[in-house]
PDB file of C-alpha atoms in Angstrom:
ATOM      1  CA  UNK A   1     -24.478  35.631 141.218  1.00 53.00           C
ATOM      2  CA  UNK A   2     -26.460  32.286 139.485  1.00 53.00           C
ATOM      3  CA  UNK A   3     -28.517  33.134 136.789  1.00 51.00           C
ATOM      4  CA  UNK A   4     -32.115  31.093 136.705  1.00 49.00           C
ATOM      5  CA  UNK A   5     -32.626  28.683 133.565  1.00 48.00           C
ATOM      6  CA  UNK A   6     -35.697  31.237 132.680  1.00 44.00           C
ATOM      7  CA  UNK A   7     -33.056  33.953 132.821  1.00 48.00           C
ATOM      8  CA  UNK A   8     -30.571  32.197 131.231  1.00 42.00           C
ATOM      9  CA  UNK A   9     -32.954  31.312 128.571  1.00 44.00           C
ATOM     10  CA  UNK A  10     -34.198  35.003 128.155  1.00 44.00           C
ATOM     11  CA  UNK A  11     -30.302  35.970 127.715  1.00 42.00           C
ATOM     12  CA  UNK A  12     -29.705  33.614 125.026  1.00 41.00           C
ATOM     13  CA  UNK A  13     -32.672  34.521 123.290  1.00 43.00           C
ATOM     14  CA  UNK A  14     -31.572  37.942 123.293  1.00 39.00           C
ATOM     15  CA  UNK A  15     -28.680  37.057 122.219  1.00 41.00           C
ATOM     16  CA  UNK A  16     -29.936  34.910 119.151  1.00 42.00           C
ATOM     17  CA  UNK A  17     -32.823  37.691 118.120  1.00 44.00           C
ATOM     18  CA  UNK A  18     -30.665  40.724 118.724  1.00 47.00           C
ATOM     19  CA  UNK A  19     -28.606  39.484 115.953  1.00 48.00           C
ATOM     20  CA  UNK A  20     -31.124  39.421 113.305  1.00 47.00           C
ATOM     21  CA  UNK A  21     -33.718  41.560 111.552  1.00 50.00           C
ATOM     22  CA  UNK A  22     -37.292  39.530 111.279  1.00 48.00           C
ATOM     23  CA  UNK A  23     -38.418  42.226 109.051  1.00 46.00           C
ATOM     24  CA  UNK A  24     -35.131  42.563 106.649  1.00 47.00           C
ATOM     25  CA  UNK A  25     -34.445  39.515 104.410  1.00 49.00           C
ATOM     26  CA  UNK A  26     -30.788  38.280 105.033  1.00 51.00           C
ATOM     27  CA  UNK A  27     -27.923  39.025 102.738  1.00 48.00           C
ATOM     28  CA  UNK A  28     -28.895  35.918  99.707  1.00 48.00           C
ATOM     29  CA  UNK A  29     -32.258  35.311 100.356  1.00 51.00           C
ATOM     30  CA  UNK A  30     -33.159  35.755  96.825  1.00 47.00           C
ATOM     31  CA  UNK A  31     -33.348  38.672  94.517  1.00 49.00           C
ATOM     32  CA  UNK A  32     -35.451  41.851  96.051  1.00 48.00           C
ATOM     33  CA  UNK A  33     -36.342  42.908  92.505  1.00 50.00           C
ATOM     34  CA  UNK A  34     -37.147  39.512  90.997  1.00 50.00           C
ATOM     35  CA  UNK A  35     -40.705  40.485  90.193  1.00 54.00           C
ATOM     36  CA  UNK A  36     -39.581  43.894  89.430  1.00 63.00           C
ATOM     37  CA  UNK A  37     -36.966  43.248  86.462  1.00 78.00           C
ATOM     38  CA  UNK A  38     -37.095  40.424  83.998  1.00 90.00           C
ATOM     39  CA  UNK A  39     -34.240  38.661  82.829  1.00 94.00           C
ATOM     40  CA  UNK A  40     -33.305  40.808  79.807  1.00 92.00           C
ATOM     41  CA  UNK A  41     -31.677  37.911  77.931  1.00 93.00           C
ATOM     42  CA  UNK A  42     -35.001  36.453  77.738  1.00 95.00           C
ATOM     43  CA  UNK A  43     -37.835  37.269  75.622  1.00 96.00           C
ATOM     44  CA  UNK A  44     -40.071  37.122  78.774  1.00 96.00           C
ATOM     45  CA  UNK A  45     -37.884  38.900  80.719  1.00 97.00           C
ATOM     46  CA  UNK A  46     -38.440  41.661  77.796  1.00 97.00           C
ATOM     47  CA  UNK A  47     -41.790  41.684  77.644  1.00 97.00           C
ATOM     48  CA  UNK A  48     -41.439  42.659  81.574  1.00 97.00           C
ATOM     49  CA  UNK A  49     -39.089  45.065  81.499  1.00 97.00           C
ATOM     50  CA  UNK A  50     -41.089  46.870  78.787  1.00 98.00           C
ATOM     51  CA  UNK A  51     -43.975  46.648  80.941  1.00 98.00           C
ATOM     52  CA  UNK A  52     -42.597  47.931  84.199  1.00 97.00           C
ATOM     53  CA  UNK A  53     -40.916  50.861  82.411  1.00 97.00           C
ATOM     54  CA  UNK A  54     -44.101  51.834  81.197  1.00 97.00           C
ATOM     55  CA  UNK A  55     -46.126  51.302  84.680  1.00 97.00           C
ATOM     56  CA  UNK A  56     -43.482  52.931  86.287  1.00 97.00           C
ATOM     57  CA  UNK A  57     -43.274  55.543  83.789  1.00 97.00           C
ATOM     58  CA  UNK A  58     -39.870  55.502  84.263  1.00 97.00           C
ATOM     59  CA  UNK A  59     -36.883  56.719  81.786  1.00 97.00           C
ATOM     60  CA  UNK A  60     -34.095  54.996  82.817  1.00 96.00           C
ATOM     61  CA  UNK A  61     -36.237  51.584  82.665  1.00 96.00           C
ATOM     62  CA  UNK A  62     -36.949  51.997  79.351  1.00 97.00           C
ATOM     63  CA  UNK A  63     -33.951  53.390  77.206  1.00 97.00           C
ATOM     64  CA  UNK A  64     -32.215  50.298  77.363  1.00 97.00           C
ATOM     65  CA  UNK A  65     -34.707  48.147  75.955  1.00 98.00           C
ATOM     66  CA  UNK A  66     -34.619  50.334  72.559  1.00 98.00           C
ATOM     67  CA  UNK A  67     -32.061  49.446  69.772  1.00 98.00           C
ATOM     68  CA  UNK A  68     -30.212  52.708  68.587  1.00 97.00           C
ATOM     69  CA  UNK A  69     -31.390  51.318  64.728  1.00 98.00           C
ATOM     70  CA  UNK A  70     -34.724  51.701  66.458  1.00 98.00           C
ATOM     71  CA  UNK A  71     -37.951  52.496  64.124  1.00 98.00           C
ATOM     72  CA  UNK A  72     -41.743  53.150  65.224  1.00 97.00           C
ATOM     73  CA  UNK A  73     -44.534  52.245  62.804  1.00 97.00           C
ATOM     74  CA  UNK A  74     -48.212  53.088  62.983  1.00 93.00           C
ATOM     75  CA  UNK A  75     -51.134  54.090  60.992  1.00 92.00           C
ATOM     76  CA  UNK A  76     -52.263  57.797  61.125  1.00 91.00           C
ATOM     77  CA  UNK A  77     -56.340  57.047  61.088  1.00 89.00           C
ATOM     78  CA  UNK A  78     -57.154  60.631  60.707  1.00 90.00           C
ATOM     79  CA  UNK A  79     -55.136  60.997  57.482  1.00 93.00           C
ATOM     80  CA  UNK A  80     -54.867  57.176  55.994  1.00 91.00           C
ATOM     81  CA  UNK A  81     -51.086  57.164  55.544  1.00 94.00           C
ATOM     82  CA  UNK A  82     -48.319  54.954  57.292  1.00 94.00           C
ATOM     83  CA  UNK A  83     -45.866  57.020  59.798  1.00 95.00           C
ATOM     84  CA  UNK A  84     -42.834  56.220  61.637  1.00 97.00           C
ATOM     85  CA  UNK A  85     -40.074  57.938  63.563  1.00 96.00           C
ATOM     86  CA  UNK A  86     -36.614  56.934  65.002  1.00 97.00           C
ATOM     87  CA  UNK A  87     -34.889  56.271  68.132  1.00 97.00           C
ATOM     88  CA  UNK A  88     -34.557  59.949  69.028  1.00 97.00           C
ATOM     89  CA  UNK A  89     -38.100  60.225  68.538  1.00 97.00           C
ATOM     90  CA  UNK A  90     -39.247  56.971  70.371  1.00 97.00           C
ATOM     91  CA  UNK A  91     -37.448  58.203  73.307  1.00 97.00           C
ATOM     92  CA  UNK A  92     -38.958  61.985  73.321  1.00 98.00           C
ATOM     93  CA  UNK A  93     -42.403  60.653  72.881  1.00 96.00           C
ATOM     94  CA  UNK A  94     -42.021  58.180  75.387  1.00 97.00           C
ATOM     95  CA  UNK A  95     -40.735  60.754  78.369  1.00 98.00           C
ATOM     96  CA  UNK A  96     -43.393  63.084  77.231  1.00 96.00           C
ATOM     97  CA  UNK A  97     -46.167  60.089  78.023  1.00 95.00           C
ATOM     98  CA  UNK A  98     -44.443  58.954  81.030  1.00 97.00           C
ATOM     99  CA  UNK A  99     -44.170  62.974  82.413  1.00 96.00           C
ATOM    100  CA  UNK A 100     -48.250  63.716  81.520  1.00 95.00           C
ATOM    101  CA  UNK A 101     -49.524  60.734  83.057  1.00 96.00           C
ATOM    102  CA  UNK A 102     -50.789  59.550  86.334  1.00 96.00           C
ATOM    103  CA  UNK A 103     -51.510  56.167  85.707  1.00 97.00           C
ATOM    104  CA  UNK A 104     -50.009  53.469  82.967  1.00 97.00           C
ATOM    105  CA  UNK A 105     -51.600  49.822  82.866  1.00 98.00           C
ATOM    106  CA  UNK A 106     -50.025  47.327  80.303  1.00 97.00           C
ATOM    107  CA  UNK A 107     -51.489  43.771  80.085  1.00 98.00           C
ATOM    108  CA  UNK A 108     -49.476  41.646  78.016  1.00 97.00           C
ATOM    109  CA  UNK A 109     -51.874  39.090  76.489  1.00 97.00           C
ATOM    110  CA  UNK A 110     -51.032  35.705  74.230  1.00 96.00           C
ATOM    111  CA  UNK A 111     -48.076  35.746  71.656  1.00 97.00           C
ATOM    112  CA  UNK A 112     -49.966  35.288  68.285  1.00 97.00           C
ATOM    113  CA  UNK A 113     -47.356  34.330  66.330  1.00 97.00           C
ATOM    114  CA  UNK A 114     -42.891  34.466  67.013  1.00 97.00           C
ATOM    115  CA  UNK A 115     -40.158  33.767  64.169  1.00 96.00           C
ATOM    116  CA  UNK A 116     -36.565  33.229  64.889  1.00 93.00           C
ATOM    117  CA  UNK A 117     -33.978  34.621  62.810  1.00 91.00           C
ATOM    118  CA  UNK A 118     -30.127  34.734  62.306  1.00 90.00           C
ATOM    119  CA  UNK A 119     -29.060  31.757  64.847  1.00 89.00           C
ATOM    120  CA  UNK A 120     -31.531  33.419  67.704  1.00 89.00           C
ATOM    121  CA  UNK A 121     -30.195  36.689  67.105  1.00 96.00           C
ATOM    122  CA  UNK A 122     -33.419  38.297  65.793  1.00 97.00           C
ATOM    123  CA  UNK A 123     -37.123  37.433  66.967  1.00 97.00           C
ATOM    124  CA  UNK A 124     -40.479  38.605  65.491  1.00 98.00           C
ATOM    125  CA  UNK A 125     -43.293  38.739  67.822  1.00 98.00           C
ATOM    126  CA  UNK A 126     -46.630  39.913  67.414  1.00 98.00           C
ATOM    127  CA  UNK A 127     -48.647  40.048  70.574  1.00 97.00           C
ATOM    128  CA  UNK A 128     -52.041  41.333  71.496  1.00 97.00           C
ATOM    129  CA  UNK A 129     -52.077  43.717  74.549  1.00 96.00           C
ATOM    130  CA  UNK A 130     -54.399  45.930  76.231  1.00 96.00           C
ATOM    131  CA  UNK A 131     -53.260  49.320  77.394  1.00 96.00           C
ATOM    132  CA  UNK A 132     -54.985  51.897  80.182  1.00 97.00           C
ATOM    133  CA  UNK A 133     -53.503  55.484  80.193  1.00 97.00           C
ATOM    134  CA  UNK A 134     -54.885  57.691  82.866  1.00 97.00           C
ATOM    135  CA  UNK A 135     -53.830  61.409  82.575  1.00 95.00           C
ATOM    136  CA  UNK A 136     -53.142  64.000  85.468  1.00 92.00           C
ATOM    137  CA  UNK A 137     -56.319  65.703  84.525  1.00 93.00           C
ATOM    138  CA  UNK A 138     -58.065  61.822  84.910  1.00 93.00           C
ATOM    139  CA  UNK A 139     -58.772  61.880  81.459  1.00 95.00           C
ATOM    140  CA  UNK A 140     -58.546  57.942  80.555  1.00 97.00           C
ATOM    141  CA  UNK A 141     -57.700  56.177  77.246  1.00 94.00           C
ATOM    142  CA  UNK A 142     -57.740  52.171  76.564  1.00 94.00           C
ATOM    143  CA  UNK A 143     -56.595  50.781  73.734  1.00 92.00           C
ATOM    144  CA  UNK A 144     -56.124  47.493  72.941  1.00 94.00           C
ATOM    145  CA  UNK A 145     -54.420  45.562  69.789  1.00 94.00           C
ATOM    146  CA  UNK A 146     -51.031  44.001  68.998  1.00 96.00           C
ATOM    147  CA  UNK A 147     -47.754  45.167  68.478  1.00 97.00           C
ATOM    148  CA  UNK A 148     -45.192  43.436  66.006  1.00 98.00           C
ATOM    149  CA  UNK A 149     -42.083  43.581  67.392  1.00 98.00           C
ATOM    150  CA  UNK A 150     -38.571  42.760  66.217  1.00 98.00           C
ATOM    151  CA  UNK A 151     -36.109  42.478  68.453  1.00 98.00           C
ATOM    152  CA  UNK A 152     -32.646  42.021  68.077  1.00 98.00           C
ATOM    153  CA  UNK A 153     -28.978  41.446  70.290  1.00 97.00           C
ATOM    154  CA  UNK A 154     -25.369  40.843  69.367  1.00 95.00           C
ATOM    155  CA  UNK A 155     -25.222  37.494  70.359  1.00 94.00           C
ATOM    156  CA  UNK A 156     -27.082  34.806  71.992  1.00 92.00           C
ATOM    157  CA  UNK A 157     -25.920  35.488  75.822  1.00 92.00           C
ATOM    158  CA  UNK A 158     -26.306  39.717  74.997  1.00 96.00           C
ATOM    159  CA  UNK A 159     -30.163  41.435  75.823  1.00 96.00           C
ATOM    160  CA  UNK A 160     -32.888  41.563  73.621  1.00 97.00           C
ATOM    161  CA  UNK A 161     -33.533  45.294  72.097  1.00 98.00           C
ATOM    162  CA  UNK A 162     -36.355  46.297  70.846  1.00 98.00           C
ATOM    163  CA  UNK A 163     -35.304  47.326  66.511  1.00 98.00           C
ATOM    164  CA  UNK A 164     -38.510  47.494  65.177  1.00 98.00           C
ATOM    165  CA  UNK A 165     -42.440  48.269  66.525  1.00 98.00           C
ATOM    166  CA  UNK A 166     -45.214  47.894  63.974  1.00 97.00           C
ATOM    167  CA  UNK A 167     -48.035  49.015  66.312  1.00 95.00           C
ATOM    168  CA  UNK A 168     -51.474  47.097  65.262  1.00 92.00           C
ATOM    169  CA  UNK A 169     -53.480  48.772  67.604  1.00 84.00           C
ATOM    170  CA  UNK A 170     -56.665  51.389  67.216  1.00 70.00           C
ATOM    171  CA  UNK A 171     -55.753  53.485  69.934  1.00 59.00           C
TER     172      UNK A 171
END
């Protein structure tokens, strides 16, 4: 039996598209969470990774990017005193957000001012940043300010952790 060239073309095209997925990316054709996930040993990739975990409200996103030396900062308005809490409590107040919300938007904005310390082991950076927090009721907060961040790693080729959070906001 002889096979026309249209057939035989046909076949081999078969042949050719059978064997591939137009609609899945092949095995090394770059990173499928690239704009997900920063790189952690970057500042930037930080700043990203903090942001997604709170947009995606999500837990396991988020604990790694806190120091276990962590401490929170802020002014209580209502009473004019200076509070803070620890790592414990960063990460209890955080999962109660993420669990009552519907909705997190975080904007990082321009880096006002960044200090490296101890052979790039430490970095202070205060950055402005506006924040949109929509509750399951629909209730909706923005806030806007800047956070002062320190954040710290072991050495130079280790992630950045976030030790210290002064937040400079009036939310």
């Amino acid at each position: 039996m002889t096979h026309s060239p249209l057939q035989c073309a046909i076949f081999v095209s078969l042949f050719v598209l059978g064997a591939c997925n137009p609609f899945a990316p092949g095995l090394g054709e770059g990173d499928a969470f690239g704009d997900l996930l920063g790189d952690p040993e970057t500042v930037p990739g930080f700043f990203t990774n903090f942001r997604n975990a709170y947009e995606l409200r999500d837990m396991s996103l988020y604990e790694p990017l806190i120091d276990s030396s962590f401490v929170f900062q802020y002014t209580d308005f209502d009473l004019g005193i200076e509070r803070e809490w620890s790592f414990s409590q960063e990460l209890e107040s955080t999962r109660r957000l993420f669990e009552r919300t519907a909705v997190v938007q975080l904007q990082w904005n321009h880096i006002i001012s960044q200090s490296e310390f101890d052979a790039g082991l430490r970095t202070r950076i205060v950055r402005s940043f506006n924040l949109t927090i929509v509750l399951d009721d629909g209730e909706v907060f923005r806030g806007d300010g800047n956070v002062n961040f320190v954040l710290v790693r072991v050495d130079t080729t280790d992630v950045w952790k976030l030790q210290f959070w002064r937040d400079e906001s009036e939310l």
